[in-house]
Coordinates of C-alpha atoms and ligand atoms in Angstrom, one line a residue:
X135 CA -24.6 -50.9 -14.7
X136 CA -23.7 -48.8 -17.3
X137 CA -20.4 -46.4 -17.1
X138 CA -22.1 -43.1 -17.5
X139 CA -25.1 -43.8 -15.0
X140 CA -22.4 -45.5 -12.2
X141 CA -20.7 -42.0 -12.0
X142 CA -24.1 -40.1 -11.9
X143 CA -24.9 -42.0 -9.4
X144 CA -22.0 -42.4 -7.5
X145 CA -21.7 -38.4 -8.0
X146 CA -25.1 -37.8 -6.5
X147 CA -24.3 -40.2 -3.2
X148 CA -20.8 -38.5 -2.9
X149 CA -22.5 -35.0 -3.1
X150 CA -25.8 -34.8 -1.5
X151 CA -27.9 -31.7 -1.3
X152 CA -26.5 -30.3 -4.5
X153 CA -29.1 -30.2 -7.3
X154 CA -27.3 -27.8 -9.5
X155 CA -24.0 -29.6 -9.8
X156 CA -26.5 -33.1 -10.2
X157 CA -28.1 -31.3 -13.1
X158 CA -25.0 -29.6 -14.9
X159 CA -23.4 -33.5 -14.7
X160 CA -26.4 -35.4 -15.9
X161 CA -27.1 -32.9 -19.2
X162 CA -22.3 -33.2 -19.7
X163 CA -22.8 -36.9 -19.1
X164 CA -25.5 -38.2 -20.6
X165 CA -24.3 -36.3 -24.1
X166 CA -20.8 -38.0 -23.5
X167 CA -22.4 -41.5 -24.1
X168 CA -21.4 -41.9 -27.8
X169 CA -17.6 -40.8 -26.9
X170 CA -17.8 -43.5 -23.9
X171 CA -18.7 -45.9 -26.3
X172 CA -15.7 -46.0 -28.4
X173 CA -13.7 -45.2 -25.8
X174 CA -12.9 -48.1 -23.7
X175 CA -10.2 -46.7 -22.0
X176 CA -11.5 -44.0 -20.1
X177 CA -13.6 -46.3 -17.8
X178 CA -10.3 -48.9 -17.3
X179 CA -8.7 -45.9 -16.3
X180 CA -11.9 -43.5 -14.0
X181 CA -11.6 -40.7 -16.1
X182 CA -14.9 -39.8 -15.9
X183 CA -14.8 -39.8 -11.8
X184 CA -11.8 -38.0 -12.0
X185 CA -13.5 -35.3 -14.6
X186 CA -16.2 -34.9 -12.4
X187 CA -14.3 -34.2 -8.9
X188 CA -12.8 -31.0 -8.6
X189 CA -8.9 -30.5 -8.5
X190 CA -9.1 -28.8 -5.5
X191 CA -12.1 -26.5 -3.5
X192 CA -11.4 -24.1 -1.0
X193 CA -13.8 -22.7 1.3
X194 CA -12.8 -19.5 3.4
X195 CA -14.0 -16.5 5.7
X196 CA -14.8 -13.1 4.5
X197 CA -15.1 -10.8 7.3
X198 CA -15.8 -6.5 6.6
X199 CA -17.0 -4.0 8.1
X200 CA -20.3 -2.0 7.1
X201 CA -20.5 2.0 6.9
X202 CA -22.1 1.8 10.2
X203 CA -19.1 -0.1 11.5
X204 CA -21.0 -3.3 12.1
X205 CA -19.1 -6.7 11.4
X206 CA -20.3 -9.2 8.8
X207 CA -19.5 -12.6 7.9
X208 CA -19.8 -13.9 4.5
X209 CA -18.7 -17.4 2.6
X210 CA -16.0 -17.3 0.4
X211 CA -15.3 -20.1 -2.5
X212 CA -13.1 -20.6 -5.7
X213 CA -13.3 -24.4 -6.8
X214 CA -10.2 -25.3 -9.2
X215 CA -11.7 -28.0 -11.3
X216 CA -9.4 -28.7 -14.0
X217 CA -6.1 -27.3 -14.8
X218 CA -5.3 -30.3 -17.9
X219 CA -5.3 -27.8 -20.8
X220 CA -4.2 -24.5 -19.1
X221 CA -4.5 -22.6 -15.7
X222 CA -8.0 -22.6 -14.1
X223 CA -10.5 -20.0 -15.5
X224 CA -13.4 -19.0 -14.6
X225 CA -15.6 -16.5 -13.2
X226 CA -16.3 -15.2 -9.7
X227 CA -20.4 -14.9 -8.4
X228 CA -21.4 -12.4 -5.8
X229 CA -24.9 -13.4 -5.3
X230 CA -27.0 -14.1 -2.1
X231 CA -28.0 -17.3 -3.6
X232 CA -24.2 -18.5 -4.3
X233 CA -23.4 -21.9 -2.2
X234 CA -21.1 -25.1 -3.3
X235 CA -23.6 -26.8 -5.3
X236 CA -23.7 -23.4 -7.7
X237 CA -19.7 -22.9 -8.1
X238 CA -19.5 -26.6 -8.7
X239 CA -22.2 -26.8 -11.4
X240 CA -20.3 -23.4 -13.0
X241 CA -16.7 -24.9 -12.4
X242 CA -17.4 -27.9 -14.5
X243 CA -19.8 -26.3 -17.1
X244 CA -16.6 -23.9 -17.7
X245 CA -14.4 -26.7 -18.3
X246 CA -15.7 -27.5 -21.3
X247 CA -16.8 -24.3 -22.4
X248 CA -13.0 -23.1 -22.2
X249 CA -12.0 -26.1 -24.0
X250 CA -14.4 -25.5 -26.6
X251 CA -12.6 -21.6 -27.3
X252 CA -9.8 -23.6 -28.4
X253 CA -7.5 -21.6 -26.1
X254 CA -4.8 -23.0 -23.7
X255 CA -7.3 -22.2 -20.4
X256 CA -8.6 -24.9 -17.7
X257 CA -11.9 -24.6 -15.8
X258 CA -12.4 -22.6 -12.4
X259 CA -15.2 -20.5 -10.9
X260 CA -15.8 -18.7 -7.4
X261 CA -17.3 -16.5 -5.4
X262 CA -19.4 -15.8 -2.4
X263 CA -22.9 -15.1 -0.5
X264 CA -22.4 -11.3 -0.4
X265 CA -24.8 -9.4 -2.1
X266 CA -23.5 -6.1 -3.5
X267 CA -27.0 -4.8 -3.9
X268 CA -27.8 -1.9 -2.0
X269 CA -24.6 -1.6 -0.3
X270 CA -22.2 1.2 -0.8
X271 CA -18.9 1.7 -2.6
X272 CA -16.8 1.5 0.0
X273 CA -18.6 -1.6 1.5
X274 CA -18.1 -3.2 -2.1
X275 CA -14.7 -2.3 -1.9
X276 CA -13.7 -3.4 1.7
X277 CA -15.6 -6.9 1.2
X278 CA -13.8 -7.2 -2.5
X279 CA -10.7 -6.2 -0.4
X280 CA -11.1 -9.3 2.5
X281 CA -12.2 -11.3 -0.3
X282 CA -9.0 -11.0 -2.4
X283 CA -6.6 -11.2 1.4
X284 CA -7.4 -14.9 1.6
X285 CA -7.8 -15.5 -2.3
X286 CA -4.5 -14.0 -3.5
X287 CA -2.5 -17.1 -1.8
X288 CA -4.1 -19.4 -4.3
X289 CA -4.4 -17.6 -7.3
X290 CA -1.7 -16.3 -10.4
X291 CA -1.5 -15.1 -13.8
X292 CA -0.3 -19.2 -14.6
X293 CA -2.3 -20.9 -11.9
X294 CA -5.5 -19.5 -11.5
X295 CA -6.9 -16.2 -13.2
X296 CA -10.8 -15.0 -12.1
X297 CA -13.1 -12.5 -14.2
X298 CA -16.3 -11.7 -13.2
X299 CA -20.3 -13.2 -13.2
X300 CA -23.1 -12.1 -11.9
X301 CA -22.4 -8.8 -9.2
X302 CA -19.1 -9.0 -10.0
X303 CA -18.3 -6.2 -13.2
X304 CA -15.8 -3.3 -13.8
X305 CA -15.9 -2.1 -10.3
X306 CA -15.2 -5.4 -8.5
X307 CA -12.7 -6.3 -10.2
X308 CA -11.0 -3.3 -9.7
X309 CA -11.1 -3.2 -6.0
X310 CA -9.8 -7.3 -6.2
X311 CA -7.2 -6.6 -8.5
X312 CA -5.8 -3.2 -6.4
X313 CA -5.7 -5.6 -3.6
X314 CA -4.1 -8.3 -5.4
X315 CA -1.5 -6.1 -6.6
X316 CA -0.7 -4.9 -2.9
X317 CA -0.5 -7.9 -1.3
X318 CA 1.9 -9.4 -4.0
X319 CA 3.5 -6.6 -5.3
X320 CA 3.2 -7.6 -8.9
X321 CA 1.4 -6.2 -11.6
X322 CA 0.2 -9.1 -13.7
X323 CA -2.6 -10.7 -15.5
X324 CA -4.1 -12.4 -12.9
X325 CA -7.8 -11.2 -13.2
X326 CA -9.2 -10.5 -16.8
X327 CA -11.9 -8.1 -17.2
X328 CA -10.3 -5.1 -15.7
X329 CA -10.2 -1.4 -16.6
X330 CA -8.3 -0.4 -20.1
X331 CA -6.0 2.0 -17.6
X332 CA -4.9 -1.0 -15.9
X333 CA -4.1 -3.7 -18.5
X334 CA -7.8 -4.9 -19.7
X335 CA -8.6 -5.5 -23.3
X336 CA -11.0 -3.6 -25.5
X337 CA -14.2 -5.6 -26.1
X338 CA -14.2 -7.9 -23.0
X339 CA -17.2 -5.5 -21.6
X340 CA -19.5 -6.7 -24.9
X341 CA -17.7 -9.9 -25.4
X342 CA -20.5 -12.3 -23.6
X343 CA -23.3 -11.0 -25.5
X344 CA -21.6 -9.9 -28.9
X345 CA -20.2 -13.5 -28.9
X346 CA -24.0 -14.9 -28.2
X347 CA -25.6 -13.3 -31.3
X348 CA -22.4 -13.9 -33.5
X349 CA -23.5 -17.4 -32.7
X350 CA -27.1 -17.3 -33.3
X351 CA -26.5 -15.1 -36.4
X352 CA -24.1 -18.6 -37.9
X353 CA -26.5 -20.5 -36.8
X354 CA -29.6 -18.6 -38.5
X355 CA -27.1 -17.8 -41.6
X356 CA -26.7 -21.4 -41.8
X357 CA -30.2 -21.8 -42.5
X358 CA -30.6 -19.0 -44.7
X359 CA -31.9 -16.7 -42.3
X360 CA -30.6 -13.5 -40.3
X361 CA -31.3 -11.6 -37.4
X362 CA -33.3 -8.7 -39.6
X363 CA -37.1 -8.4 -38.4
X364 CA -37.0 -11.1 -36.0
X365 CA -38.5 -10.5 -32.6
X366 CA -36.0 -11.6 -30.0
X367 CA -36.5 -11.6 -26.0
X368 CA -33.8 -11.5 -23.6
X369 CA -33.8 -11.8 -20.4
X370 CA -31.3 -10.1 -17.2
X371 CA -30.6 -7.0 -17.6
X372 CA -26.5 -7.3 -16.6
X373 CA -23.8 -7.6 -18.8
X374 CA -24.3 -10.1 -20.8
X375 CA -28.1 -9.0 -21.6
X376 CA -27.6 -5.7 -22.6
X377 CA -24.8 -6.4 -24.9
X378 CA -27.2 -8.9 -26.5
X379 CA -29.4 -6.8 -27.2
X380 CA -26.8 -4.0 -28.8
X381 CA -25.8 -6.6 -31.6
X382 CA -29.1 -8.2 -31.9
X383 CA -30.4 -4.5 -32.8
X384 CA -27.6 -3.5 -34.8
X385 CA -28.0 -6.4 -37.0
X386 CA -31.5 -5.3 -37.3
X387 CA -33.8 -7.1 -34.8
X388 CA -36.4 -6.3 -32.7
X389 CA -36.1 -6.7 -28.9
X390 CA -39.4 -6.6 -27.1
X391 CA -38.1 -7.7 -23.5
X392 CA -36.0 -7.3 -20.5
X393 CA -36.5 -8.4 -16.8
X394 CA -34.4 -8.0 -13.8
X395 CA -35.0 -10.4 -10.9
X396 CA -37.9 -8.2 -9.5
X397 CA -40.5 -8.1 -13.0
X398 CA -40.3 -6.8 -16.9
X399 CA -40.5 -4.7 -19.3
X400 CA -42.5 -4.9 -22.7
X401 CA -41.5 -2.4 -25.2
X402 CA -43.8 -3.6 -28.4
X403 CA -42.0 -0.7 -30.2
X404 CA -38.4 -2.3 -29.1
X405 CA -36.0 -1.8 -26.3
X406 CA -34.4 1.5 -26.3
X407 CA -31.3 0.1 -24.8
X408 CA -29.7 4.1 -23.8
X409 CA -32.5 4.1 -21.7
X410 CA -31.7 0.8 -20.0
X411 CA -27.8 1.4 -19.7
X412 CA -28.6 4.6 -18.1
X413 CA -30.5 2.9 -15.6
X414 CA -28.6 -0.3 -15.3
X415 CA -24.7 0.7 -15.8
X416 CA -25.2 4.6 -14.9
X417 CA -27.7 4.3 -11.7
X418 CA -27.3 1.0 -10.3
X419 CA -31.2 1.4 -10.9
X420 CA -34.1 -1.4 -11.3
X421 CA -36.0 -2.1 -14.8
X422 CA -39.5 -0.9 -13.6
X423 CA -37.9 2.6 -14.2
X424 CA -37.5 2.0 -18.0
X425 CA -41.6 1.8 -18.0
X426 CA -41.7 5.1 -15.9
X427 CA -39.3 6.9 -18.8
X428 CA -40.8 5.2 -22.1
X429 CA -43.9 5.9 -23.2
X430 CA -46.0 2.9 -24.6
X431 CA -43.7 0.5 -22.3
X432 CA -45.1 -2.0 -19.7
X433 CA -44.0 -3.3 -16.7
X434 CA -44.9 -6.6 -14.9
X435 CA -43.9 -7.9 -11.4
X436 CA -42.4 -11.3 -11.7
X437 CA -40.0 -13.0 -14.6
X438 CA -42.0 -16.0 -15.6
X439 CA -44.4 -14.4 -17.7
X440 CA -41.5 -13.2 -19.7
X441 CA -41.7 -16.4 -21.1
X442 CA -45.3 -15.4 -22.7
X443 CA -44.5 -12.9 -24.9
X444 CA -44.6 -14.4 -28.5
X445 CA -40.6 -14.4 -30.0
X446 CA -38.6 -16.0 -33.0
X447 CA -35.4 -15.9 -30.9
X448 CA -35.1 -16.3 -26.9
X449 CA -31.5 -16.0 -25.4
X450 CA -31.9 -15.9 -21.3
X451 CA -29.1 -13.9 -20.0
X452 CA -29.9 -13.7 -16.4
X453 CA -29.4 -16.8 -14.6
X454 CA -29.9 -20.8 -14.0
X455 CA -32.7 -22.6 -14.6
X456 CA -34.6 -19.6 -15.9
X457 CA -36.5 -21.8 -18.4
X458 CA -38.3 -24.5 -16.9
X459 CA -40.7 -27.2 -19.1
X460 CA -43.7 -25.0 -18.8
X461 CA -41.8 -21.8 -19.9
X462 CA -40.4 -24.0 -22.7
X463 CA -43.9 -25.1 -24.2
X464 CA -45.0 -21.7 -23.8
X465 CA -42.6 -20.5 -26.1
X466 CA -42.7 -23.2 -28.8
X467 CA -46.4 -22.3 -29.0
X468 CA -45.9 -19.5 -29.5
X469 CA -43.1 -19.7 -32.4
X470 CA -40.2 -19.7 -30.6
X471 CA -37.6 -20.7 -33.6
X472 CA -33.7 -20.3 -31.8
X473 CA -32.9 -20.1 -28.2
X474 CA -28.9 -19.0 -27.4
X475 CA -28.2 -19.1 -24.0
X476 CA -26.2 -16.3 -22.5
X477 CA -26.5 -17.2 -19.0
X478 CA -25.2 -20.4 -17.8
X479 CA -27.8 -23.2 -17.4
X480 CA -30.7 -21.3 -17.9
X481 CA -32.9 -23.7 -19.5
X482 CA -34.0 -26.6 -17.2
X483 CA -33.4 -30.2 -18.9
X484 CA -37.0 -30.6 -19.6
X485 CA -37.1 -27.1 -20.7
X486 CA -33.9 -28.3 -23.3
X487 CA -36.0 -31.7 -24.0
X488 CA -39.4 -29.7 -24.5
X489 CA -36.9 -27.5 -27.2
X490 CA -35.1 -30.1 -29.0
X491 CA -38.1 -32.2 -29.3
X492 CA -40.4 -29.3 -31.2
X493 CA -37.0 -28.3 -33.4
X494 CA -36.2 -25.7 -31.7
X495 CA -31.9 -24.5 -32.3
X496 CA -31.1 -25.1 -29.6
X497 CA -27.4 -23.6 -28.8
X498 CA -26.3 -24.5 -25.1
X499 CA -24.5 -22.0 -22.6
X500 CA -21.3 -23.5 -23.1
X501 CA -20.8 -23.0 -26.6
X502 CA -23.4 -19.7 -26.7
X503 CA -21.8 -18.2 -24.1
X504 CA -18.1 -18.6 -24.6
X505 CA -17.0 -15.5 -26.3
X506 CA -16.6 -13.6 -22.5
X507 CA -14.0 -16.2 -21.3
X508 CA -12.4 -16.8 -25.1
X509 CA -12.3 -12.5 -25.0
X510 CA -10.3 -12.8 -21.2
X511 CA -8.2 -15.2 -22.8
X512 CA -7.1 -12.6 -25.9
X513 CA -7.1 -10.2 -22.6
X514 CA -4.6 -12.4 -21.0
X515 CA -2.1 -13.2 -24.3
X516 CA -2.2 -9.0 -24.4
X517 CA -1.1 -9.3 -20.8
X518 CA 1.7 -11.6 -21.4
X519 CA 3.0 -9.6 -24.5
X520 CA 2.7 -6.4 -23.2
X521 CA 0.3 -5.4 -26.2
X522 CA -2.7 -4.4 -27.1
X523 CA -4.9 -4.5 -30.3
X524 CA -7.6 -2.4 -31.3
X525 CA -11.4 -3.0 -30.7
X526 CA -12.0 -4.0 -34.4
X527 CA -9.4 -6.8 -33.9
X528 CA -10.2 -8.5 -30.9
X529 CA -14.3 -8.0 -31.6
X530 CA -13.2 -10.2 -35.5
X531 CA -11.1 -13.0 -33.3
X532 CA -14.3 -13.2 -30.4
X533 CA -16.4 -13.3 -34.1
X534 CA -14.0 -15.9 -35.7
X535 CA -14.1 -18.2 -32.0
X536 CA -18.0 -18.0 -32.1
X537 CA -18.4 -18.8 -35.5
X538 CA -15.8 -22.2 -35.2
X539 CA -17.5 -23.0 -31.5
X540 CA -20.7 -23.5 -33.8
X541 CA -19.0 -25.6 -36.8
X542 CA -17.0 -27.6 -33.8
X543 CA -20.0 -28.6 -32.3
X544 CA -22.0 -28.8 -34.9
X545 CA -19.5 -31.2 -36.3
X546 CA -18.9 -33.6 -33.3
X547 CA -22.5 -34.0 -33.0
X548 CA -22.8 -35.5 -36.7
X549 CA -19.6 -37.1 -35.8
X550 CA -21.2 -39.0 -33.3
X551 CA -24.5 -39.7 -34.4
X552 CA -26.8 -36.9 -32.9
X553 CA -27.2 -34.5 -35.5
X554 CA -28.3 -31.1 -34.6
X555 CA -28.3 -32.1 -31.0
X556 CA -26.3 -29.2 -30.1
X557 CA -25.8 -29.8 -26.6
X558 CA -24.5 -33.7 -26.6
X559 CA -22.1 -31.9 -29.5
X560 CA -20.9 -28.9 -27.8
X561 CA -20.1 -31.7 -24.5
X562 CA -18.4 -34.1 -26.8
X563 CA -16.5 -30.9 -28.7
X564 CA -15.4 -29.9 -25.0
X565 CA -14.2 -32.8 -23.9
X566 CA -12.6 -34.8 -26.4
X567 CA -9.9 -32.4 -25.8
X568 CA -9.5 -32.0 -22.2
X569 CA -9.8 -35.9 -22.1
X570 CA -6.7 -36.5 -24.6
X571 CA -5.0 -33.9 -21.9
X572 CA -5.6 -36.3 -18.9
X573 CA -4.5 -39.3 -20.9
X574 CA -1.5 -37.9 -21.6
X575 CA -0.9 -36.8 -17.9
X576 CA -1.4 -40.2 -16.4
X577 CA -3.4 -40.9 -13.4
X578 CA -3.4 -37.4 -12.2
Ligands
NDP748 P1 -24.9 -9.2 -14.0 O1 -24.8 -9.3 -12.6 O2 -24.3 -8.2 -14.8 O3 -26.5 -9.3 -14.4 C1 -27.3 -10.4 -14.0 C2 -28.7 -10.1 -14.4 O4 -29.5 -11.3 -14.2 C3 -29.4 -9.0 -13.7 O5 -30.3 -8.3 -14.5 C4 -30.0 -9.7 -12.5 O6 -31.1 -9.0 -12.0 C5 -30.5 -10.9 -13.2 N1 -30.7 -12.0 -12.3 C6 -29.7 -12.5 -11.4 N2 -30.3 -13.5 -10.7 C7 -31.5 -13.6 -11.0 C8 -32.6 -14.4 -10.6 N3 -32.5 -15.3 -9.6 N4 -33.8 -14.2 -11.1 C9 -34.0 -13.3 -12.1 N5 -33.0 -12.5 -12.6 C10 -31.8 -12.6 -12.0 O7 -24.4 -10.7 -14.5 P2 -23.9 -11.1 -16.0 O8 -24.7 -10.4 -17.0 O9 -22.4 -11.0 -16.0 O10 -24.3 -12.7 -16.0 C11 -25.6 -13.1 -16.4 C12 -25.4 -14.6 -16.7 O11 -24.5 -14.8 -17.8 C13 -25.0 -15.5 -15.6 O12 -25.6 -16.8 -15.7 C14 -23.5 -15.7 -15.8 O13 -23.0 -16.8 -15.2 C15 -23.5 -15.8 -17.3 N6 -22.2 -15.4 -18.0 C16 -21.6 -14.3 -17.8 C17 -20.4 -14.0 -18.4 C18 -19.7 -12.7 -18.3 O14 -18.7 -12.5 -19.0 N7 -20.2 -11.8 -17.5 C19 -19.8 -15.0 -19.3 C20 -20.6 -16.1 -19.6 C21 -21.7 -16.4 -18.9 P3 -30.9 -8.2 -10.5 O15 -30.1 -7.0 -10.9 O16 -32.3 -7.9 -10.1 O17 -30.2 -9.2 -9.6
2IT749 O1 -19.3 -18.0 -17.1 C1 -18.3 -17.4 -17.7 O2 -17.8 -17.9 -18.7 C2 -17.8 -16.2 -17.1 N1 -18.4 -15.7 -16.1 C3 -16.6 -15.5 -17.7 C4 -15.4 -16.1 -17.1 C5 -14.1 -15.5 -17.5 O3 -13.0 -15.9 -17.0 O4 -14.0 -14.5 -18.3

């Protein structure tokens, strides 16, 4: 049997009952054949078994205590995958849905997305079961405080530095980092994405999305094309959606849609993002309101029929395997020209066949989505030197990083004989790098 389909398989009998991790392997794997091929070496000596199992996983309790003083239980998780390049990066997910097969499919995604900003960082990610919907600020806080109790023993500013992901933004990672700093008594990188009073860079807030168009604008200015006049959907309505959508407008497109995880909105006459920041960064609110404030907007219950809406440009920004094969051939019919994925494995890998196989640009999460953890790795260096640059100059280096992410990839997949396959090059990109790094390091 083949290399590559001996450690898929032996991957999927080792780790049962995880489908994302199975998927996010299959799609790294399967576009690392070519670089397997002329690389002899890596089977004589497993690297590909010792890629795929993770450094070091730790499970742990999160107990807290509600306003009403009842006691809950939630799961804790931060899986240090690879450390051969730099400390572990990586974000941290508060999400009901979070379980080990999730972390791991984001731990070893963010390998190779972190090897692709070209930046000394290794791959990590974490977080738990706990849903900070609904609950109240000091619930958030006390959880993000238990969390951090257990966490802080296995985490540093050179071992392992978390940001955020989904449910976890500005607030959370204040509350982690105030309890970070108590327990240790040092005030040090060791969680990017925090407040500008407290050591965080300018531009990490917009980095995700800003970095996602700067992408898709190379790859439509490549093609002599640009962003101006193009209808563009994107779906979430976090982060990394809503900053998105700011650059996609400002460089003159026209965003008709926006879900949440309970239905969307249709604005044929474009997003009016103030009205969606209000609602989603002000009010903690839900998306239906933007149809009760803007006249001429819809709303629909559900996501999938998102996927409907006749686009040039889709860039999912909510969550994984938001595109599946159906949504995919919906969208081709209907003209769908470049999808850039914000979110991390939001496309299904017939969803990603159905696109590559009708033309689509296709530009995969870990390359498209790269410019928050490159943007908490200029946050770090500031750290370290005790400095701080201005918005214009971190916003041109995230710009610079997105635009040689593209050219890297774009390169490695001529390099090796898949031309325009963006995903098999943005793998190979990633790892040819973090696999020269366990060479070197022996059987580690
Ligand atoms: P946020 O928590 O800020 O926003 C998440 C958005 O996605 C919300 O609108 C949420 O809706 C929606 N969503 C979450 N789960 C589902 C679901 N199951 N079905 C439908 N909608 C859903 O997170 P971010 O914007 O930070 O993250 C979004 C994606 O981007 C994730 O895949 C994350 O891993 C990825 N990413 C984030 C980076 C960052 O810097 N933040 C960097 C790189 C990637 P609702 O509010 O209803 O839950
Ligand atoms: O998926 C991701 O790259 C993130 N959630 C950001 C990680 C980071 O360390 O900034």
């Amino acid at each position: 049997m083949q290399y590559v389909e001996r450690v898929l398989e032996q991957l999927k009998e080792k780790n049962p009952n995880e489908p994302e991790f199975h998927q996010a392997a299959t799609e790294i794997l399967n576009g690392l054949r070519p670089v397997i091929a002329r690389h002899p070496e890596y089977e004589r000596t497993a690297l590909l078994e010792r890629f795929v199992e993770p450094e070091r996983v730790i499970l742990f309790r999160v107990p807290w205590v509600d306003d009403g003083g009842n006691v809950h239980v939630n799961k804790g998780y931060r899986v240090q995958f690879n450390s051969a390049i730099g400390p572990y990066k990586g974000g941290l997910r508060f999400h009901p849905s979070v379980n080990l097969s999730i972390i791991k499919f984001l731990g070893l995604e963010q390998i190779l997305k972190n090897s692709l900003t070209g930046l000394p960082i290794g791959g990590g990610k974490g977080g738990s079961d706990f849903d900070p919907k609904g609950k109240s600020d000091g619930e958030v806080m006390r959880f993000c405080q238990s969390f951090m109790t257990e966490l802080c023993r296995h985490i540093g500013q050179d071992t392992d530095v978390p940001a955020g992901d989904i449910g976890v933004g500005g607030r959370e990672i204040g509350y982690l980092f105030g309890q970070y700093k108590r327990i240790m008594n040092e005030h040090v990188g060791v969680l990017t994405g925090r407040g500008l009073s407290y050591g965080g860079s300018l531009a990490r807030t917009e980095a995700t999305g800003y970095g996602l168009v700067y992408m898709v604008e190379e790859a439509l200015g490549c093609r002599g094309d640009g962003f101006a006049g193009k209808r563009v959907i994107v779906s979430g309505s976090g982060n990394v959606a809503i900053y998105a959508v700011e650059k996609a407008q400002a460089l003159g497109a026209k965003v008709v849609a926006m879900y949440d995880s309970n239905g969307y909105v249709y604005d044929k006459d474009g997003i009016r993002l103030d009205v969606v920041k209000q609602i989603k960064e002000v009010e903690r609110g839900r998306i239906r309101e933007y149809a009760e404030r803007v006249k001429g907007a819809e709303y629909h219950e559900g996501c999938k029929g998102i996927w409907s809406i006749p686009c040039d440009i889709a860039l999912p920004c909510a969550t994984q395997n938001e595109i599946d094969g159906g949504s995919a051939q919906l969208l081709v019919k209907n003209g769908v020209k470049y999808v850039g994925e914000g979110a991390n494995m939001p496309t299904t890998l017939e969803g990603i066949s159905v696109f590559q196989q009708a033309g689509v640009v296709f530009l995969p999460a870990k390359a498209a989505n790269a410019g928050g953890v490159a943007t908490s790795a200029l946050e770090m260096a500031q750290s370290s030197s005790r400095l701080f640059w201005t918005f214009e100059e971190v916003d041109a280096k995230l710009k610079n990083i997105m635009v040689n992410i593209y050219h890297n990839m774009d390169a490695a997949a001529r390099e090796y004989g898949v031309e325009g396959d963006y995903v098999a090059g943005a793998n190979i990109a990633g790892f040819l790098k973090v696999a020269e790094a366990m060479m070197a390091h022996g059987i580690v």
